[in-house]
XYZ file of C-alpha atoms in Angstrom:
84
model
C -0.273 -0.448 0.000
C 3.290 1.853 0.118
C 3.088 3.378 -3.371
C -0.090 5.777 -3.535
C 0.671 6.795 -0.256
C 2.318 9.842 -1.080
C 1.218 10.300 -3.766
C -3.035 10.096 -1.345
C -0.468 13.367 0.511
C -0.890 15.195 -1.916
C -4.304 16.696 -0.160
C -4.143 19.535 2.682
C -3.223 18.429 5.875
C -5.441 17.346 8.115
C -7.118 15.526 5.786
C -3.897 13.427 5.408
C -3.122 12.963 8.712
C -6.501 12.056 9.207
C -6.829 9.552 6.726
C -2.802 8.052 7.576
C -4.672 7.837 10.729
C -6.953 5.439 10.026
C -4.253 3.419 7.694
C -1.913 2.932 10.320
C -5.427 1.463 12.671
C -7.451 -0.502 10.809
C -3.709 -2.081 9.272
C -2.752 -3.088 13.210
C -6.958 -4.847 13.275
C -6.404 -6.713 10.609
C -3.464 -8.656 12.414
C -5.316 -8.905 15.226
C -7.726 -10.192 14.001
C -5.820 -12.249 12.281
C -3.468 -13.697 15.263
C -4.899 -17.299 15.625
C -3.870 -17.506 11.695
C -0.947 -16.239 12.656
C -0.828 -18.366 15.635
C -1.527 -22.342 13.593
C 0.731 -21.389 10.892
C 4.958 -20.985 11.064
C 5.237 -20.256 7.454
C 2.277 -16.861 7.406
C 3.916 -15.958 10.748
C 7.682 -16.241 9.064
C 5.515 -14.065 6.069
C 4.264 -11.779 7.754
C 7.609 -10.453 9.374
C 9.095 -10.236 5.940
C 7.028 -8.442 4.664
C 7.249 -5.867 7.468
C 10.988 -6.436 7.565
C 11.152 -4.696 3.584
C 8.737 -2.847 3.932
C 9.694 -0.780 6.681
C 13.704 -1.129 5.773
C 12.943 -0.167 2.500
C 10.325 2.909 3.466
C 12.858 3.810 5.821
C 15.364 4.337 3.155
C 13.628 5.869 0.616
C 12.429 8.634 3.121
C 15.933 9.709 3.892
C 16.173 10.107 -0.164
C 13.202 12.756 0.076
C 12.869 16.401 -0.434
C 9.497 17.095 0.495
C 8.320 16.797 3.938
C 4.717 15.316 3.090
C 6.565 12.214 1.114
C 8.758 12.143 3.829
C 5.681 11.913 6.540
C 4.478 8.998 4.114
C 7.401 7.097 3.420
C 7.427 7.410 7.262
C 3.714 6.019 7.908
C 4.814 3.279 5.549
C 7.346 2.417 7.961
C 5.575 2.237 10.342
C 3.167 -0.213 8.923
C 5.639 -2.078 8.555
C 6.926 -2.260 12.161
C 3.192 -3.355 13.354
C-alpha cells in the first residue's frame, strides 16, 4: 500500500493526517484479527514478518532520500505500518 500513499499526501494537511491515522489503525486491527492464523502457521507468521521487514526498511530508505516533508511523512507512515 505504500506506493499510493505518497500520492495521496497531496491533499490538505488535516485530511492526510486523518487518512494516515485510519490506515495505520486499520492495518493493526487486521493483524490482530489474523493472529489466530499466524499462531497456527509458522509459514504465515514468517511471511508476515518478512513483508513487514521489507516494507519498514524500504520505506525508511526511501524517506531518507526525499526532500519534500509530506513525502517523508508518508513514507515514514509506511515504515510504521511495516513495523506493526
